[in-house]
Short mmCIF file of C-alpha atoms in Angstrom, two decimals:
data_model
loop_
_atom_site.label_atom_id
_atom_site.label_comp_id
_atom_site.label_asym_id
_atom_site.label_seq_id
_atom_site.Cartn_x
_atom_site.Cartn_y
_atom_site.Cartn_z
CA UNK A 1 71.21 129.40 131.44
CA UNK A 2 69.09 128.52 134.38
CA UNK A 3 68.93 132.44 135.26
CA UNK A 4 68.03 133.08 131.50
CA UNK A 5 65.02 130.60 131.88
CA UNK A 6 63.98 131.84 135.38
CA UNK A 7 64.29 135.39 133.94
CA UNK A 8 61.66 134.46 130.96
CA UNK A 9 59.42 132.52 133.53
CA UNK A 10 59.28 135.79 135.72
CA UNK A 11 58.35 137.67 132.77
CA UNK A 12 55.27 135.79 132.06
CA UNK A 13 54.48 135.32 135.84
CA UNK A 14 51.92 138.12 136.32
CA UNK A 15 50.17 136.74 133.19
CA UNK A 16 49.68 133.35 134.55
CA UNK A 17 48.66 134.48 138.16
CA UNK A 18 46.17 137.07 136.56
CA UNK A 19 44.32 134.51 134.30
CA UNK A 20 45.04 131.69 136.95
CA UNK A 21 45.07 129.36 133.86
CA UNK A 22 47.57 126.78 133.26
CA UNK A 23 47.23 126.79 129.68
CA UNK A 24 47.81 130.45 129.33
CA UNK A 25 51.25 130.26 127.54
CA UNK A 26 49.69 127.97 124.92
CA UNK A 27 46.80 130.32 124.52
CA UNK A 28 49.09 133.25 123.94
CA UNK A 29 51.50 131.27 121.76
CA UNK A 30 48.58 130.66 119.19
CA UNK A 31 47.21 134.20 119.79
CA UNK A 32 50.92 135.51 118.79
CA UNK A 33 51.42 133.11 116.05
CA UNK A 34 48.25 134.42 114.39
CA UNK A 35 49.53 137.86 114.49
CA UNK A 36 52.78 136.93 112.78
CA UNK A 37 51.02 135.26 110.20
CA UNK A 38 48.68 138.02 109.65
CA UNK A 39 51.75 140.35 109.21
CA UNK A 40 53.00 137.84 106.61
CA UNK A 41 49.93 137.70 104.40
CA UNK A 42 49.28 137.24 101.72
CA UNK A 43 52.67 135.45 101.24
CA UNK A 44 52.31 131.73 100.68
CA UNK A 45 55.26 130.73 102.94
CA UNK A 46 53.92 126.94 103.34
CA UNK A 47 57.03 125.35 101.76
CA UNK A 48 59.37 126.86 104.53
CA UNK A 49 60.36 123.38 105.52
CA UNK A 50 62.06 122.80 102.26
CA UNK A 51 65.64 123.91 102.82
CA UNK A 52 66.01 124.48 98.86
CA UNK A 53 63.17 127.16 99.38
CA UNK A 54 63.58 128.52 102.70
CA UNK A 55 66.03 130.94 101.70
CA UNK A 56 64.03 132.60 99.26
CA UNK A 57 61.05 132.66 101.34
CA UNK A 58 62.99 134.43 104.13
CA UNK A 59 63.93 137.32 101.37
CA UNK A 60 60.57 137.76 100.56
CA UNK A 61 59.11 137.68 104.31
CA UNK A 62 61.87 140.35 105.17
CA UNK A 63 60.67 142.42 102.26
CA UNK A 64 56.86 142.32 103.36
CA UNK A 65 57.77 142.93 106.81
CA UNK A 66 59.78 146.00 105.95
CA UNK A 67 57.07 147.42 103.62
CA UNK A 68 54.78 147.42 106.81
CA UNK A 69 54.24 150.67 108.72
CA UNK A 70 56.46 150.08 111.88
CA UNK A 71 56.62 146.57 110.62
CA UNK A 72 60.28 145.77 111.90
CA UNK A 73 59.22 146.59 115.60
CA UNK A 74 55.95 144.98 115.52
CA UNK A 75 57.19 141.62 114.16
CA UNK A 76 60.42 141.63 116.31
CA UNK A 77 58.03 142.04 119.31
CA UNK A 78 55.53 139.53 118.40
CA UNK A 79 57.98 137.03 117.83
CA UNK A 80 59.88 137.57 120.90
CA UNK A 81 56.51 137.09 122.65
CA UNK A 82 56.07 133.77 120.76
CA UNK A 83 59.60 132.99 121.84
CA UNK A 84 58.67 133.40 125.32
CA UNK A 85 55.39 131.76 125.48
CA UNK A 86 57.00 128.77 123.63
CA UNK A 87 59.70 128.57 126.43
CA UNK A 88 57.20 128.04 129.00
CA UNK A 89 55.13 125.31 126.98
CA UNK A 90 57.72 124.03 124.72
CA UNK A 91 57.28 120.40 126.19
CA UNK A 92 53.71 120.32 125.50
CA UNK A 93 52.64 118.14 122.34
CA UNK A 94 50.31 121.19 121.36
CA UNK A 95 53.05 123.51 121.21
CA UNK A 96 55.73 121.02 119.67
CA UNK A 97 53.87 121.26 116.41
CA UNK A 98 54.88 124.80 116.00
CA UNK A 99 58.56 124.16 116.38
CA UNK A 100 59.50 124.48 112.74
CA UNK A 101 57.14 127.46 112.20
CA UNK A 102 58.75 129.35 115.09
CA UNK A 103 61.92 128.66 113.80
CA UNK A 104 61.17 130.22 110.61
CA UNK A 105 59.71 133.08 112.20
CA UNK A 106 62.99 133.67 114.13
CA UNK A 107 65.14 133.39 111.15
CA UNK A 108 63.14 136.41 109.76
CA UNK A 109 63.55 138.45 113.05
CA UNK A 110 67.19 137.93 113.22
CA UNK A 111 68.40 139.79 110.42
CA UNK A 112 65.76 142.81 111.49
CA UNK A 113 67.52 143.00 114.77
CA UNK A 114 70.94 143.26 113.29
CA UNK A 115 72.33 146.46 112.93
CA UNK A 116 68.79 147.97 114.50
CA UNK A 117 68.23 149.78 117.67
CA UNK A 118 68.40 146.50 119.66
CA UNK A 119 71.09 147.67 122.21
CA UNK A 120 73.78 148.22 119.69
CA UNK A 121 75.21 144.56 119.11
CA UNK A 122 72.55 143.37 116.66
CA UNK A 123 71.64 140.42 118.58
CA UNK A 124 68.51 139.34 120.42
CA UNK A 125 67.76 140.24 124.07
CA UNK A 126 70.14 137.87 125.99
CA UNK A 127 67.36 136.18 128.08
CA UNK A 128 66.02 134.55 124.99
CA UNK A 129 69.31 133.14 123.77
CA UNK A 130 68.67 129.74 125.00
CA UNK A 131 65.20 129.68 123.29
CA UNK A 132 66.65 130.57 120.02
CA UNK A 133 69.29 127.81 119.95
CA UNK A 134 66.46 125.42 120.95
CA UNK A 135 64.00 126.66 118.17
CA UNK A 136 66.38 127.12 115.31
CA UNK A 137 66.26 124.02 113.13
CA UNK A 138 69.60 123.08 111.07
CA UNK A 139 67.09 121.69 108.25
CA UNK A 140 65.93 125.38 108.02
CA UNK A 141 68.42 127.87 108.62
CA UNK A 142 71.91 126.11 109.34
CA UNK A 143 73.67 127.79 112.07
CA UNK A 144 70.77 130.78 112.03
CA UNK A 145 70.51 133.66 109.54
CA UNK A 146 71.50 137.00 111.09
CA UNK A 147 72.86 138.68 107.85
CA UNK A 148 70.67 140.31 105.56
CA UNK A 149 73.18 140.07 102.76
CA UNK A 150 73.16 136.25 103.14
CA UNK A 151 69.22 136.31 102.79
CA UNK A 152 69.37 138.27 99.99
CA UNK A 153 71.97 136.11 98.11
CA UNK A 154 74.73 138.65 97.93
CA UNK A 155 78.16 138.79 99.35
CA UNK A 156 78.54 141.81 101.70
CA UNK A 157 80.95 143.95 99.58
CA UNK A 158 83.88 146.28 101.02
CA UNK A 159 82.33 149.48 100.89
CA UNK A 160 85.84 151.20 100.07
CA UNK A 161 86.00 149.27 97.07
CA UNK A 162 82.19 149.30 96.36
CA UNK A 163 81.79 148.34 92.80
CA UNK A 164 79.18 149.68 90.10
CA UNK A 165 78.58 146.04 89.33
CA UNK A 166 77.46 145.50 93.16
CA UNK A 167 75.30 148.68 92.84
CA UNK A 168 73.84 147.60 89.54
CA UNK A 169 72.88 144.27 91.26
CA UNK A 170 71.15 145.78 94.04
CA UNK A 171 69.27 148.14 91.87
CA UNK A 172 67.92 145.39 89.86
CA UNK A 173 66.54 143.26 92.88
CA UNK A 174 63.01 142.53 92.60
CA UNK A 175 62.37 143.08 96.46
CA UNK A 176 63.29 146.80 96.47
CA UNK A 177 62.55 146.99 100.38
CA UNK A 178 65.09 144.48 100.89
CA UNK A 179 67.35 146.35 98.77
CA UNK A 180 66.73 149.63 100.72
CA UNK A 181 67.78 147.67 103.87
CA UNK A 182 70.82 146.39 102.39
CA UNK A 183 72.01 149.72 101.19
CA UNK A 184 71.30 151.88 104.40
CA UNK A 185 73.28 149.12 106.24
CA UNK A 186 76.28 149.67 104.11
CA UNK A 187 75.98 153.27 104.30
CA UNK A 188 75.44 153.53 107.99
CA UNK A 189 78.38 151.40 108.54
CA UNK A 190 80.48 153.37 106.54
CA UNK A 191 79.67 156.74 108.22
CA UNK A 192 80.27 155.17 111.52
CA UNK A 193 83.93 153.80 110.53
CA UNK A 194 85.50 155.89 107.77
CA UNK A 195 84.03 159.21 108.85
CA UNK A 196 83.91 158.66 112.72
CA UNK A 197 86.71 161.06 113.16
CA UNK A 198 85.64 163.39 110.16
CA UNK A 199 83.28 166.17 111.61
CA UNK A 200 82.03 167.56 108.20
CA UNK A 201 81.67 164.51 106.21
CA UNK A 202 80.17 162.76 109.03
CA UNK A 203 77.59 165.33 109.47
CA UNK A 204 76.95 165.51 105.63
CA UNK A 205 76.47 162.27 104.94
CA UNK A 206 74.51 161.12 108.24
CA UNK A 207 72.10 164.11 107.50
CA UNK A 208 71.78 162.77 103.75
CA UNK A 209 71.20 159.25 104.80
CA UNK A 210 68.70 160.36 107.59
CA UNK A 211 66.83 162.63 105.02
CA UNK A 212 66.40 159.79 102.51
CA UNK A 213 65.49 157.24 104.97
CA UNK A 214 62.92 159.55 106.84
CA UNK A 215 61.19 160.17 103.16
CA UNK A 216 60.98 156.36 102.53
CA UNK A 217 59.60 155.52 106.15
CA UNK A 218 56.95 158.37 105.62
CA UNK A 219 56.24 156.76 102.15
CA UNK A 220 56.58 160.07 100.61
CA UNK A 221 58.88 158.44 98.07
CA UNK A 222 58.96 154.91 96.39
CA UNK A 223 61.54 152.42 97.44
CA UNK A 224 63.12 152.52 93.70
CA UNK A 225 63.71 156.38 94.20
CA UNK A 226 65.42 155.84 97.69
CA UNK A 227 67.72 153.09 96.19
CA UNK A 228 68.52 155.61 93.59
CA UNK A 229 69.67 158.25 96.35
CA UNK A 230 71.32 155.65 98.19
CA UNK A 231 73.51 154.37 95.30
CA UNK A 232 74.37 158.10 94.54
CA UNK A 233 75.49 158.37 98.15
CA UNK A 234 77.53 155.28 97.78
CA UNK A 235 79.17 156.72 94.84
CA UNK A 236 79.99 159.96 96.94
CA UNK A 237 81.78 157.75 99.40
CA UNK A 238 83.70 156.27 96.77
CA UNK A 239 84.54 159.45 95.32
CA UNK A 240 85.57 161.07 98.54
CA UNK A 241 88.39 158.18 98.90
CA UNK A 242 89.59 159.13 95.55
CA UNK A 243 89.65 162.51 96.35
CA UNK A 244 91.75 162.02 99.32
CA UNK A 245 94.21 159.98 97.17
CA UNK A 246 94.30 162.25 94.38
CA UNK A 247 95.43 165.06 96.97
CA UNK A 248 97.77 162.95 98.88
CA UNK A 249 96.19 163.47 102.28
CA UNK A 250 95.96 160.91 105.19
CA UNK A 251 92.70 160.44 106.72
CA UNK A 252 93.33 163.05 109.46
CA UNK A 253 94.64 165.45 106.97
CA UNK A 254 91.68 164.99 104.71
CA UNK A 255 89.41 165.79 107.63
CA UNK A 256 91.13 169.15 108.33
CA UNK A 257 90.75 169.70 104.47
CA UNK A 258 87.13 169.27 104.67
CA UNK A 259 86.78 171.63 107.59
CA UNK A 260 88.61 174.27 105.55
CA UNK A 261 86.67 173.85 102.46
CA UNK A 262 83.65 173.41 104.16
CA UNK A 263 82.79 177.02 102.97
CA UNK A 264 82.60 176.89 99.08
CA UNK A 265 83.67 180.49 98.58
CA UNK A 266 86.86 179.90 100.50
CA UNK A 267 87.50 176.75 98.50
CA UNK A 268 86.85 178.51 95.07
CA UNK A 269 89.25 181.19 96.17
CA UNK A 270 92.18 179.07 97.55
CA UNK A 271 91.91 175.88 95.64
CA UNK A 272 92.86 172.34 96.41
CA UNK A 273 96.51 172.94 96.65
CA UNK A 274 96.62 175.63 99.06
CA UNK A 275 93.85 173.83 101.38
CA UNK A 276 95.68 170.47 100.99
CA UNK A 277 98.97 172.29 102.22
CA UNK A 278 97.32 174.20 105.13
CA UNK A 279 95.48 170.77 106.30
CA UNK A 280 98.62 169.08 106.53
CA UNK A 281 99.92 171.86 108.82
CA UNK A 282 96.90 171.92 110.95
CA UNK A 283 97.10 168.07 111.20
CA UNK A 284 100.42 168.38 112.80
CA UNK A 285 100.13 171.73 115.00
CA UNK A 286 97.40 170.64 117.34
CA UNK A 287 99.27 167.31 117.97
CA UNK A 288 102.64 169.08 118.60
CA UNK A 289 100.54 171.19 121.28
CA UNK A 290 98.87 168.18 122.86
CA UNK A 291 98.73 167.63 126.62
CA UNK A 292 96.28 165.30 128.45
CA UNK A 293 92.77 166.33 128.21
CA UNK A 294 93.90 169.34 126.51
CA UNK A 295 90.24 169.80 125.06
CA UNK A 296 89.17 170.61 128.62
CA UNK A 297 91.97 172.98 129.34
CA UNK A 298 90.98 176.60 128.38
CA UNK A 299 94.38 177.80 128.46
CA UNK A 300 95.59 174.99 125.92
CA UNK A 301 92.14 175.60 123.82
CA UNK A 302 93.13 179.31 123.64
CA UNK A 303 96.81 178.79 122.59
CA UNK A 304 95.50 176.16 119.76
CA UNK A 305 93.00 178.72 118.43
CA UNK A 306 95.77 181.50 118.22
CA UNK A 307 97.80 178.78 116.45
CA UNK A 308 95.09 178.32 114.16
CA UNK A 309 94.29 182.03 113.29
CA UNK A 310 97.83 182.59 112.81
CA UNK A 311 97.84 179.78 110.11
CA UNK A 312 94.82 180.83 108.34
CA UNK A 313 95.99 184.50 108.08
CA UNK A 314 99.46 183.51 106.87
CA UNK A 315 97.69 181.54 104.05
CA UNK A 316 95.18 184.29 103.62
CA UNK A 317 92.22 182.42 104.27
CA UNK A 318 89.10 184.65 103.60
CA UNK A 319 88.71 187.00 106.77
CA UNK A 320 85.06 186.92 106.42
CA UNK A 321 85.01 183.16 106.90
CA UNK A 322 87.88 182.91 109.57
CA UNK A 323 86.05 182.60 112.82
CA UNK A 324 83.65 179.96 111.75
CA UNK A 325 86.78 178.00 110.06
CA UNK A 326 88.70 178.33 113.27
CA UNK A 327 85.83 177.05 115.51
CA UNK A 328 85.44 174.08 112.87
CA UNK A 329 88.97 173.29 112.95
CA UNK A 330 89.12 173.20 116.54
CA UNK A 331 85.98 170.90 116.89
CA UNK A 332 87.80 168.73 114.15
CA UNK A 333 90.89 168.57 116.28
CA UNK A 334 88.88 167.51 119.83
CA UNK A 335 87.39 164.93 117.70
CA UNK A 336 90.70 163.40 116.71
CA UNK A 337 92.44 164.08 120.24
CA UNK A 338 91.36 160.73 121.63
CA UNK A 339 93.53 158.91 119.24
CA UNK A 340 96.33 161.39 119.72
CA UNK A 341 96.04 161.16 123.37
CA UNK A 342 96.58 157.16 123.13
CA UNK A 343 99.57 157.78 120.66
CA UNK A 344 101.09 160.08 123.11
CA UNK A 345 100.69 158.06 126.14
#
């Protein structure tokens, strides 16, 4: 904890020496607080100290920040600067009057950080952890607010059984920017987990999600429109799970099925039954020919390529699509190889 405190002190050392003014942290604190207040204008959040109203105000403030151009980053940065300044002058009476206000600003910042590009763990930078604990008031945000679903008053759903009722609740939320935040977090998490080893579906849904969010970020479509797109995408996730179940395929087999069916003409010609049988064989053949780090050994790769080609010919896979299919199936096998290597060890 002492080291963390010294890290923050050193971060401000240059400012203090340059200005040579003992009150510099307090002045910076006031300046940055005003910036944060301006970003929340025209919201009236004066009742933030009332626990019964704090959560609703958090949701409204989050929606406002998300709406602003580059609002997430700008707000997170300014509140981080507020935290650093307060850590240096928090014992001064002039600074202590801002304690509850800073706690509320930190409560807004926390769910903006979680899941963002903050280092991957969804937490604030480590050198401010002690300051956050000092600032967060139990009366305001008992234990701290890090979950955007909690702020929105919704239980985070299991995406694999994402219900129409939950999607309808999100669609009806009056805070549309917050609704977009909820949906995009769910879908990003799903792409990273369910489709982590499915080359075709991971690429497909990642591109769909990126396209929708890019249009939203560029304000070329309204929040309500992107909500509709994200809900449609969530339903496609569910349909994909139902498809695998109806075909009787394991996740590994489904990934090879998707690689084979990636070409629509091949899917139309061969049908689900044949492609399913092929995918089951493909899920087994590379595993049987597994050796340590096989994906980096050209002789093993060549043997697997020949095995895949032979299987495609046996099932009469369209010859004009064979080369692309072999390449994609091989990439899919390499993607699964880490799990296979662990099993084989």
